[in-house]
PDB file of C-alpha atoms in Angstrom:
ATOM      1  CA  UNK I   1      33.024 -31.285   9.640  1.00 54.00           C
ATOM      2  CA  UNK I   2      35.398 -33.753   7.239  1.00 76.00           C
ATOM      3  CA  UNK I   3      38.003 -32.226   6.407  1.00 82.00           C
ATOM      4  CA  UNK I   4      38.029 -34.400   2.583  1.00 86.00           C
ATOM      5  CA  UNK I   5      34.124 -33.246   1.955  1.00 90.00           C
ATOM      6  CA  UNK I   6      35.788 -29.461   2.799  1.00 90.00           C
ATOM      7  CA  UNK I   7      39.278 -30.199   0.511  1.00 91.00           C
ATOM      8  CA  UNK I   8      36.826 -31.063  -2.589  1.00 90.00           C
ATOM      9  CA  UNK I   9      34.829 -27.958  -1.861  1.00 89.00           C
ATOM     10  CA  UNK I  10      37.063 -25.390  -2.009  1.00 90.00           C
ATOM     11  CA  UNK I  11      39.244 -27.879  -5.298  1.00 89.00           C
ATOM     12  CA  UNK I  12      36.071 -27.035  -6.872  1.00 85.00           C
ATOM     13  CA  UNK I  13      36.238 -22.992  -7.001  1.00 84.00           C
ATOM     14  CA  UNK I  14      33.576 -22.833  -3.234  1.00 84.00           C
ATOM     15  CA  UNK I  15      35.160 -19.811  -1.379  1.00 82.00           C
ATOM     16  CA  UNK I  16      32.592 -20.688   2.011  1.00 85.00           C
ATOM     17  CA  UNK I  17      34.479 -23.993   1.634  1.00 88.00           C
ATOM     18  CA  UNK I  18      34.619 -25.072   5.694  1.00 91.00           C
ATOM     19  CA  UNK I  19      31.531 -23.642   5.890  1.00 90.00           C
ATOM     20  CA  UNK I  20      29.328 -25.697   2.936  1.00 88.00           C
ATOM     21  CA  UNK I  21      30.502 -28.834   4.254  1.00 91.00           C
ATOM     22  CA  UNK I  22      29.494 -28.137   7.396  1.00 91.00           C
ATOM     23  CA  UNK I  23      25.662 -27.960   5.964  1.00 89.00           C
ATOM     24  CA  UNK I  24      25.608 -30.580   3.526  1.00 89.00           C
ATOM     25  CA  UNK I  25      27.378 -32.913   6.761  1.00 91.00           C
ATOM     26  CA  UNK I  26      24.653 -31.266   8.986  1.00 89.00           C
ATOM     27  CA  UNK I  27      21.691 -31.689   6.023  1.00 89.00           C
ATOM     28  CA  UNK I  28      22.129 -35.600   4.319  1.00 89.00           C
ATOM     29  CA  UNK I  29      24.793 -38.815   5.271  1.00 88.00           C
ATOM     30  CA  UNK I  30      26.293 -41.483   2.912  1.00 89.00           C
ATOM     31  CA  UNK I  31      24.871 -41.527   0.276  1.00 89.00           C
ATOM     32  CA  UNK I  32      22.592 -38.889  -0.142  1.00 92.00           C
ATOM     33  CA  UNK I  33      25.327 -36.814   0.581  1.00 91.00           C
ATOM     34  CA  UNK I  34      27.675 -37.687  -2.034  1.00 91.00           C
ATOM     35  CA  UNK I  35      24.913 -36.998  -4.381  1.00 92.00           C
ATOM     36  CA  UNK I  36      24.932 -33.451  -2.873  1.00 91.00           C
ATOM     37  CA  UNK I  37      28.099 -33.457  -2.723  1.00 90.00           C
ATOM     38  CA  UNK I  38      27.921 -34.314  -6.219  1.00 92.00           C
ATOM     39  CA  UNK I  39      25.304 -31.484  -7.265  1.00 91.00           C
ATOM     40  CA  UNK I  40      27.317 -29.230  -5.592  1.00 91.00           C
ATOM     41  CA  UNK I  41      30.834 -29.178  -6.718  1.00 90.00           C
ATOM     42  CA  UNK I  42      28.829 -30.000 -10.616  1.00 87.00           C
ATOM     43  CA  UNK I  43      28.003 -26.138 -10.099  1.00 84.00           C
ATOM     44  CA  UNK I  44      23.646 -26.318  -8.381  1.00 87.00           C
ATOM     45  CA  UNK I  45      23.438 -23.362  -5.926  1.00 89.00           C
ATOM     46  CA  UNK I  46      24.110 -24.720  -2.202  1.00 91.00           C
ATOM     47  CA  UNK I  47      20.531 -24.098  -0.710  1.00 93.00           C
ATOM     48  CA  UNK I  48      18.063 -25.683  -3.388  1.00 92.00           C
ATOM     49  CA  UNK I  49      20.155 -28.418  -2.507  1.00 92.00           C
ATOM     50  CA  UNK I  50      19.775 -27.859   1.863  1.00 93.00           C
ATOM     51  CA  UNK I  51      15.666 -27.189   0.579  1.00 93.00           C
ATOM     52  CA  UNK I  52      16.748 -23.526   2.125  1.00 94.00           C
ATOM     53  CA  UNK I  53      18.262 -20.711   3.469  1.00 95.00           C
ATOM     54  CA  UNK I  54      18.835 -17.961   6.132  1.00 95.00           C
ATOM     55  CA  UNK I  55      17.374 -14.509   5.878  1.00 97.00           C
ATOM     56  CA  UNK I  56      16.810 -11.603   7.791  1.00 97.00           C
ATOM     57  CA  UNK I  57      17.392 -14.136  10.639  1.00 95.00           C
ATOM     58  CA  UNK I  58      14.315 -16.612   9.866  1.00 95.00           C
ATOM     59  CA  UNK I  59      14.253 -19.567   7.844  1.00 95.00           C
ATOM     60  CA  UNK I  60      12.889 -19.347   3.739  1.00 97.00           C
ATOM     61  CA  UNK I  61      11.870 -22.660   1.725  1.00 97.00           C
ATOM     62  CA  UNK I  62      13.707 -22.501  -1.322  1.00 96.00           C
ATOM     63  CA  UNK I  63      13.460 -25.081  -4.640  1.00 94.00           C
ATOM     64  CA  UNK I  64      15.727 -25.769  -7.838  1.00 91.00           C
ATOM     65  CA  UNK I  65      13.983 -23.472 -10.014  1.00 92.00           C
ATOM     66  CA  UNK I  66      13.456 -20.552  -8.059  1.00 95.00           C
ATOM     67  CA  UNK I  67      15.369 -18.092  -7.558  1.00 96.00           C
ATOM     68  CA  UNK I  68      17.026 -17.444  -3.416  1.00 96.00           C
ATOM     69  CA  UNK I  69      17.167 -14.437  -1.513  1.00 97.00           C
ATOM     70  CA  UNK I  70      20.661 -12.708  -1.708  1.00 96.00           C
ATOM     71  CA  UNK I  71      21.026 -11.195   1.878  1.00 96.00           C
ATOM     72  CA  UNK I  72      21.405  -7.228  -0.018  1.00 97.00           C
ATOM     73  CA  UNK I  73      17.321  -7.634   0.232  1.00 98.00           C
ATOM     74  CA  UNK I  74      17.527  -7.746   3.316  1.00 98.00           C
ATOM     75  CA  UNK I  75      18.063  -3.975   3.966  1.00 98.00           C
ATOM     76  CA  UNK I  76      14.472  -3.645   1.857  1.00 97.00           C
ATOM     77  CA  UNK I  77      12.771  -5.285   4.535  1.00 98.00           C
ATOM     78  CA  UNK I  78      14.086  -3.078   7.325  1.00 97.00           C
ATOM     79  CA  UNK I  79      12.802   0.239   5.202  1.00 98.00           C
ATOM     80  CA  UNK I  80      10.089  -1.109   3.977  1.00 97.00           C
ATOM     81  CA  UNK I  81       8.753  -1.768   8.391  1.00 97.00           C
ATOM     82  CA  UNK I  82       8.869   1.929   8.859  1.00 93.00           C
ATOM     83  CA  UNK I  83       5.742   3.101   8.669  1.00 87.00           C
ATOM     84  CA  UNK I  84       4.031   0.256   8.833  1.00 97.00           C
ATOM     85  CA  UNK I  85       1.177  -0.149  11.940  1.00 97.00           C
ATOM     86  CA  UNK I  86      -0.271  -3.438  12.739  1.00 97.00           C
ATOM     87  CA  UNK I  87      -3.285  -4.576  10.106  1.00 97.00           C
ATOM     88  CA  UNK I  88      -1.874  -2.846   6.998  1.00 98.00           C
ATOM     89  CA  UNK I  89      -1.753  -3.583   3.590  1.00 98.00           C
ATOM     90  CA  UNK I  90       1.394  -5.130   2.351  1.00 98.00           C
ATOM     91  CA  UNK I  91       2.803  -6.172  -1.371  1.00 98.00           C
ATOM     92  CA  UNK I  92       5.691  -8.053  -2.534  1.00 98.00           C
ATOM     93  CA  UNK I  93       5.808  -7.726  -6.086  1.00 98.00           C
ATOM     94  CA  UNK I  94       8.242 -10.555  -8.062  1.00 98.00           C
ATOM     95  CA  UNK I  95       8.072 -12.169  -4.835  1.00 98.00           C
ATOM     96  CA  UNK I  96      10.460 -15.579  -5.718  1.00 98.00           C
ATOM     97  CA  UNK I  97       9.800 -17.888  -2.824  1.00 98.00           C
ATOM     98  CA  UNK I  98       7.831 -15.073  -1.186  1.00 98.00           C
ATOM     99  CA  UNK I  99      11.033 -14.304   1.868  1.00 98.00           C
ATOM    100  CA  UNK I 100      10.463 -10.507   1.701  1.00 98.00           C
ATOM    101  CA  UNK I 101       7.540 -10.280   2.533  1.00 98.00           C
ATOM    102  CA  UNK I 102       7.114 -13.803   4.819  1.00 98.00           C
ATOM    103  CA  UNK I 103      10.501 -11.372   7.010  1.00 98.00           C
ATOM    104  CA  UNK I 104       8.086  -8.085   6.956  1.00 98.00           C
ATOM    105  CA  UNK I 105       5.637  -9.574   8.709  1.00 98.00           C
ATOM    106  CA  UNK I 106       7.239 -11.629  10.526  1.00 97.00           C
ATOM    107  CA  UNK I 107       7.893  -7.493  12.260  1.00 97.00           C
ATOM    108  CA  UNK I 108       5.159  -5.963  11.365  1.00 98.00           C
ATOM    109  CA  UNK I 109       1.440  -8.437  11.404  1.00 98.00           C
ATOM    110  CA  UNK I 110       0.765  -6.714   8.172  1.00 98.00           C
ATOM    111  CA  UNK I 111      -2.394  -7.645   5.121  1.00 98.00           C
ATOM    112  CA  UNK I 112       0.439  -9.637   2.814  1.00 98.00           C
ATOM    113  CA  UNK I 113       0.845 -10.143  -0.550  1.00 98.00           C
ATOM    114  CA  UNK I 114       2.635 -12.025  -2.829  1.00 98.00           C
ATOM    115  CA  UNK I 115       2.371 -12.528  -6.335  1.00 98.00           C
ATOM    116  CA  UNK I 116       5.339 -13.608  -9.361  1.00 98.00           C
ATOM    117  CA  UNK I 117       5.189 -14.091 -13.246  1.00 98.00           C
ATOM    118  CA  UNK I 118       6.945 -17.973 -12.722  1.00 97.00           C
ATOM    119  CA  UNK I 119       3.724 -20.367 -10.629  1.00 97.00           C
ATOM    120  CA  UNK I 120       7.075 -22.750  -9.799  1.00 97.00           C
ATOM    121  CA  UNK I 121       8.148 -19.280  -7.512  1.00 98.00           C
ATOM    122  CA  UNK I 122       4.414 -19.069  -6.953  1.00 98.00           C
ATOM    123  CA  UNK I 123       3.975 -22.536  -5.645  1.00 98.00           C
ATOM    124  CA  UNK I 124       7.162 -22.127  -3.817  1.00 98.00           C
ATOM    125  CA  UNK I 125       6.116 -19.162  -2.167  1.00 98.00           C
ATOM    126  CA  UNK I 126       2.229 -20.099  -0.904  1.00 98.00           C
ATOM    127  CA  UNK I 127       4.273 -23.063   1.106  1.00 98.00           C
ATOM    128  CA  UNK I 128       6.263 -20.049   2.533  1.00 98.00           C
ATOM    129  CA  UNK I 129       3.373 -17.383   3.436  1.00 98.00           C
ATOM    130  CA  UNK I 130       0.999 -20.433   3.936  1.00 98.00           C
ATOM    131  CA  UNK I 131      -1.611 -19.326   7.372  1.00 96.00           C
ATOM    132  CA  UNK I 132       0.529 -15.625   6.577  1.00 98.00           C
ATOM    133  CA  UNK I 133      -0.233 -13.956   3.504  1.00 98.00           C
ATOM    134  CA  UNK I 134      -1.789 -14.167   0.440  1.00 98.00           C
ATOM    135  CA  UNK I 135      -0.166 -15.766  -2.917  1.00 98.00           C
ATOM    136  CA  UNK I 136      -1.500 -14.599  -6.412  1.00 98.00           C
ATOM    137  CA  UNK I 137       0.778 -15.508 -10.143  1.00 98.00           C
ATOM    138  CA  UNK I 138       0.360 -13.189 -12.527  1.00 98.00           C
ATOM    139  CA  UNK I 139       2.164 -10.283 -14.684  1.00 98.00           C
ATOM    140  CA  UNK I 140       3.193  -7.767 -12.119  1.00 98.00           C
ATOM    141  CA  UNK I 141      -0.249  -6.023 -10.785  1.00 98.00           C
ATOM    142  CA  UNK I 142      -2.390  -7.763 -13.007  1.00 98.00           C
ATOM    143  CA  UNK I 143      -1.866 -10.593 -11.327  1.00 98.00           C
ATOM    144  CA  UNK I 144      -3.832  -8.726  -8.246  1.00 98.00           C
ATOM    145  CA  UNK I 145      -7.243  -8.862  -7.192  1.00 98.00           C
ATOM    146  CA  UNK I 146      -9.163  -5.093  -7.881  1.00 97.00           C
ATOM    147  CA  UNK I 147     -10.562  -4.730  -4.272  1.00 97.00           C
ATOM    148  CA  UNK I 148      -6.470  -3.855  -3.481  1.00 98.00           C
ATOM    149  CA  UNK I 149      -6.675  -0.885  -5.956  1.00 98.00           C
ATOM    150  CA  UNK I 150      -6.269   1.919  -3.963  1.00 97.00           C
ATOM    151  CA  UNK I 151      -5.680   0.387  -0.343  1.00 98.00           C
ATOM    152  CA  UNK I 152      -1.597  -1.065  -0.007  1.00 98.00           C
ATOM    153  CA  UNK I 153       0.151   0.912   2.607  1.00 98.00           C
ATOM    154  CA  UNK I 154       3.967  -0.320   1.010  1.00 98.00           C
ATOM    155  CA  UNK I 155       4.409  -2.029  -2.090  1.00 98.00           C
ATOM    156  CA  UNK I 156       7.845  -4.184  -2.277  1.00 98.00           C
ATOM    157  CA  UNK I 157       9.422  -4.811  -5.100  1.00 98.00           C
ATOM    158  CA  UNK I 158      13.193  -6.964  -5.972  1.00 98.00           C
ATOM    159  CA  UNK I 159      12.111  -6.626  -9.810  1.00 98.00           C
ATOM    160  CA  UNK I 160      14.608  -7.583 -12.379  1.00 97.00           C
ATOM    161  CA  UNK I 161      17.375  -5.911 -12.928  1.00 97.00           C
ATOM    162  CA  UNK I 162      20.390  -7.310 -14.494  1.00 97.00           C
ATOM    163  CA  UNK I 163      20.778  -5.675 -17.993  1.00 97.00           C
ATOM    164  CA  UNK I 164      20.508  -8.749 -20.146  1.00 97.00           C
ATOM    165  CA  UNK I 165      24.247  -8.150 -22.209  1.00 96.00           C
ATOM    166  CA  UNK I 166      25.143  -8.790 -18.179  1.00 96.00           C
ATOM    167  CA  UNK I 167      22.917 -12.124 -17.355  1.00 96.00           C
ATOM    168  CA  UNK I 168      26.146 -13.846 -19.764  1.00 95.00           C
ATOM    169  CA  UNK I 169      28.875 -12.386 -16.436  1.00 93.00           C
ATOM    170  CA  UNK I 170      26.716 -14.110 -13.641  1.00 92.00           C
ATOM    171  CA  UNK I 171      28.555 -16.680 -11.747  1.00 87.00           C
ATOM    172  CA  UNK I 172      27.450 -19.968 -12.978  1.00 86.00           C
ATOM    173  CA  UNK I 173      24.799 -21.197  -9.941  1.00 85.00           C
ATOM    174  CA  UNK I 174      22.910 -18.267 -10.905  1.00 90.00           C
ATOM    175  CA  UNK I 175      22.776 -18.048 -14.493  1.00 91.00           C
ATOM    176  CA  UNK I 176      22.347 -22.204 -15.258  1.00 91.00           C
ATOM    177  CA  UNK I 177      20.387 -22.480 -12.217  1.00 91.00           C
ATOM    178  CA  UNK I 178      18.265 -20.008 -12.263  1.00 94.00           C
ATOM    179  CA  UNK I 179      15.084 -18.200 -14.308  1.00 93.00           C
ATOM    180  CA  UNK I 180      16.294 -15.777 -16.385  1.00 95.00           C
ATOM    181  CA  UNK I 181      12.740 -14.471 -15.579  1.00 95.00           C
ATOM    182  CA  UNK I 182      13.787 -13.505 -12.744  1.00 96.00           C
ATOM    183  CA  UNK I 183      16.988 -11.808 -13.421  1.00 96.00           C
ATOM    184  CA  UNK I 184      16.568 -10.350 -16.817  1.00 97.00           C
ATOM    185  CA  UNK I 185      15.624  -6.612 -16.696  1.00 97.00           C
ATOM    186  CA  UNK I 186      16.197  -5.419 -20.359  1.00 97.00           C
ATOM    187  CA  UNK I 187      18.594  -3.543 -21.473  1.00 97.00           C
ATOM    188  CA  UNK I 188      19.812  -1.242 -18.892  1.00 97.00           C
ATOM    189  CA  UNK I 189      18.401  -3.413 -15.960  1.00 97.00           C
ATOM    190  CA  UNK I 190      15.197  -1.622 -15.371  1.00 98.00           C
ATOM    191  CA  UNK I 191      12.115  -2.077 -17.942  1.00 98.00           C
ATOM    192  CA  UNK I 192      10.128  -4.488 -15.252  1.00 98.00           C
ATOM    193  CA  UNK I 193      11.208  -1.133 -12.273  1.00 98.00           C
ATOM    194  CA  UNK I 194      10.086   1.435 -15.231  1.00 98.00           C
ATOM    195  CA  UNK I 195       6.026  -1.376 -14.667  1.00 98.00           C
ATOM    196  CA  UNK I 196       6.073  -1.204 -11.181  1.00 98.00           C
ATOM    197  CA  UNK I 197       6.622   2.702 -11.616  1.00 98.00           C
ATOM    198  CA  UNK I 198       4.112   3.288 -14.010  1.00 97.00           C
ATOM    199  CA  UNK I 199       1.349   1.452 -12.822  1.00 98.00           C
ATOM    200  CA  UNK I 200       1.984   2.090  -8.814  1.00 98.00           C
ATOM    201  CA  UNK I 201      -0.258   4.826  -8.477  1.00 97.00           C
ATOM    202  CA  UNK I 202      -3.366   2.975  -8.996  1.00 97.00           C
ATOM    203  CA  UNK I 203      -2.675   0.075  -5.803  1.00 98.00           C
ATOM    204  CA  UNK I 204      -1.712   2.875  -3.101  1.00 98.00           C
ATOM    205  CA  UNK I 205      -3.285   4.853  -0.142  1.00 98.00           C
ATOM    206  CA  UNK I 206      -2.893   8.304   0.115  1.00 96.00           C
ATOM    207  CA  UNK I 207       0.670   8.887   1.024  1.00 96.00           C
ATOM    208  CA  UNK I 208       0.998   5.160   0.127  1.00 98.00           C
ATOM    209  CA  UNK I 209       5.214   4.348  -0.956  1.00 98.00           C
ATOM    210  CA  UNK I 210       6.471   2.070  -2.951  1.00 98.00           C
ATOM    211  CA  UNK I 211      10.569   0.259  -2.937  1.00 98.00           C
ATOM    212  CA  UNK I 212      12.532  -1.620  -5.898  1.00 98.00           C
ATOM    213  CA  UNK I 213      15.462  -2.620  -4.389  1.00 98.00           C
ATOM    214  CA  UNK I 214      18.345  -1.860  -7.609  1.00 98.00           C
ATOM    215  CA  UNK I 215      22.225  -0.841  -8.178  1.00 98.00           C
ATOM    216  CA  UNK I 216      23.558   1.720  -6.891  1.00 97.00           C
ATOM    217  CA  UNK I 217      24.147   3.009 -10.640  1.00 97.00           C
ATOM    218  CA  UNK I 218      21.015   2.617 -11.579  1.00 98.00           C
ATOM    219  CA  UNK I 219      19.797   4.600  -8.669  1.00 98.00           C
ATOM    220  CA  UNK I 220      19.413   7.650 -10.179  1.00 98.00           C
ATOM    221  CA  UNK I 221      17.493   6.856 -13.994  1.00 98.00           C
ATOM    222  CA  UNK I 222      14.664   4.838 -11.615  1.00 98.00           C
ATOM    223  CA  UNK I 223      14.575   7.517  -9.347  1.00 98.00           C
ATOM    224  CA  UNK I 224      13.607   9.553 -12.263  1.00 98.00           C
ATOM    225  CA  UNK I 225      11.034   7.312 -13.002  1.00 98.00           C
ATOM    226  CA  UNK I 226       9.217   7.843 -10.684  1.00 98.00           C
ATOM    227  CA  UNK I 227       9.280  11.635 -10.115  1.00 97.00           C
ATOM    228  CA  UNK I 228       7.662  10.944 -13.948  1.00 97.00           C
ATOM    229  CA  UNK I 229       4.940   8.372 -12.129  1.00 97.00           C
ATOM    230  CA  UNK I 230       3.522  11.117  -9.457  1.00 96.00           C
ATOM    231  CA  UNK I 231       5.466   9.583  -6.484  1.00 98.00           C
ATOM    232  CA  UNK I 232       8.756  11.163  -4.500  1.00 98.00           C
ATOM    233  CA  UNK I 233      11.112  10.000  -4.358  1.00 98.00           C
ATOM    234  CA  UNK I 234      14.402   9.531  -2.024  1.00 97.00           C
ATOM    235  CA  UNK I 235      16.751   6.422  -2.876  1.00 97.00           C
ATOM    236  CA  UNK I 236      18.237   4.490   1.043  1.00 97.00           C
ATOM    237  CA  UNK I 237      21.722   2.470   0.698  1.00 98.00           C
ATOM    238  CA  UNK I 238      22.643   0.077   3.105  1.00 98.00           C
ATOM    239  CA  UNK I 239      27.212  -0.317   2.518  1.00 97.00           C
ATOM    240  CA  UNK I 240      26.696  -3.310   4.895  1.00 97.00           C
ATOM    241  CA  UNK I 241      24.935  -5.491   2.832  1.00 97.00           C
ATOM    242  CA  UNK I 242      25.893  -3.505   0.026  1.00 97.00           C
ATOM    243  CA  UNK I 243      22.493  -2.353  -1.134  1.00 98.00           C
ATOM    244  CA  UNK I 244      20.556   0.393  -2.926  1.00 98.00           C
ATOM    245  CA  UNK I 245      16.712   0.774  -3.408  1.00 98.00           C
ATOM    246  CA  UNK I 246      14.644   3.913  -4.235  1.00 98.00           C
ATOM    247  CA  UNK I 247      12.105   4.445  -1.578  1.00 98.00           C
ATOM    248  CA  UNK I 248       9.185   6.577  -3.830  1.00 98.00           C
ATOM    249  CA  UNK I 249       5.779   8.459  -1.975  1.00 98.00           C
ATOM    250  CA  UNK I 250       3.216   8.552  -3.374  1.00 97.00           C
ATOM    251  CA  UNK I 251       2.320  13.002  -4.103  1.00 92.00           C
ATOM    252  CA  UNK I 252      -1.395  13.933  -3.131  1.00 86.00           C
TER     253      UNK I 252
END
């Protein structure tokens, strides 16, 4: 890799300058490389510039304006696949580019449905899930076909969970280049997650589960919302990925 390129990226505040330089040089050369470097130095996220992100051992297409899946969400995948069987019905809500649903389907051949309110996200997800799942555009469960009611074995959701007042403190890569609708969880960060918990029982099959990513501080309140909605909650934690989620099973 080019030492001058690494130095430019490091000077711009890129913590993993050497790795980023190698990825950019592998993606382009000449004038196109310089264009990408300038955009990266200006603060654009690396992954949309490259056009992909590595997630759970696979490569996922991402485009500008779409939420970039974080490594911590891999823990949600691993928790969701426990107990799944071939042919199980899985719904990935707030799917973004479709990374979580695709990773689940790569591990277990399921009937996959993914939904997001943002048409830019669902267009990207449709590319990633072509031949693997069906993508729907709409607000949470409103996006899904009625034929799924009472049939879903697992709902997995990386709902927005940043408190609205906390968005200003996020890194510029996120707050300036990712859609606010994918970040803003309302006053305490749990508004979308509570909506999922309140509605999910109508969609789950008997004994079905819902898993929602959250923060360690928010997990107790989210677990309480699960209980109020008739779900038996269990909190999950993956220290290696700095991941927290709540897993709720539909009570009989």
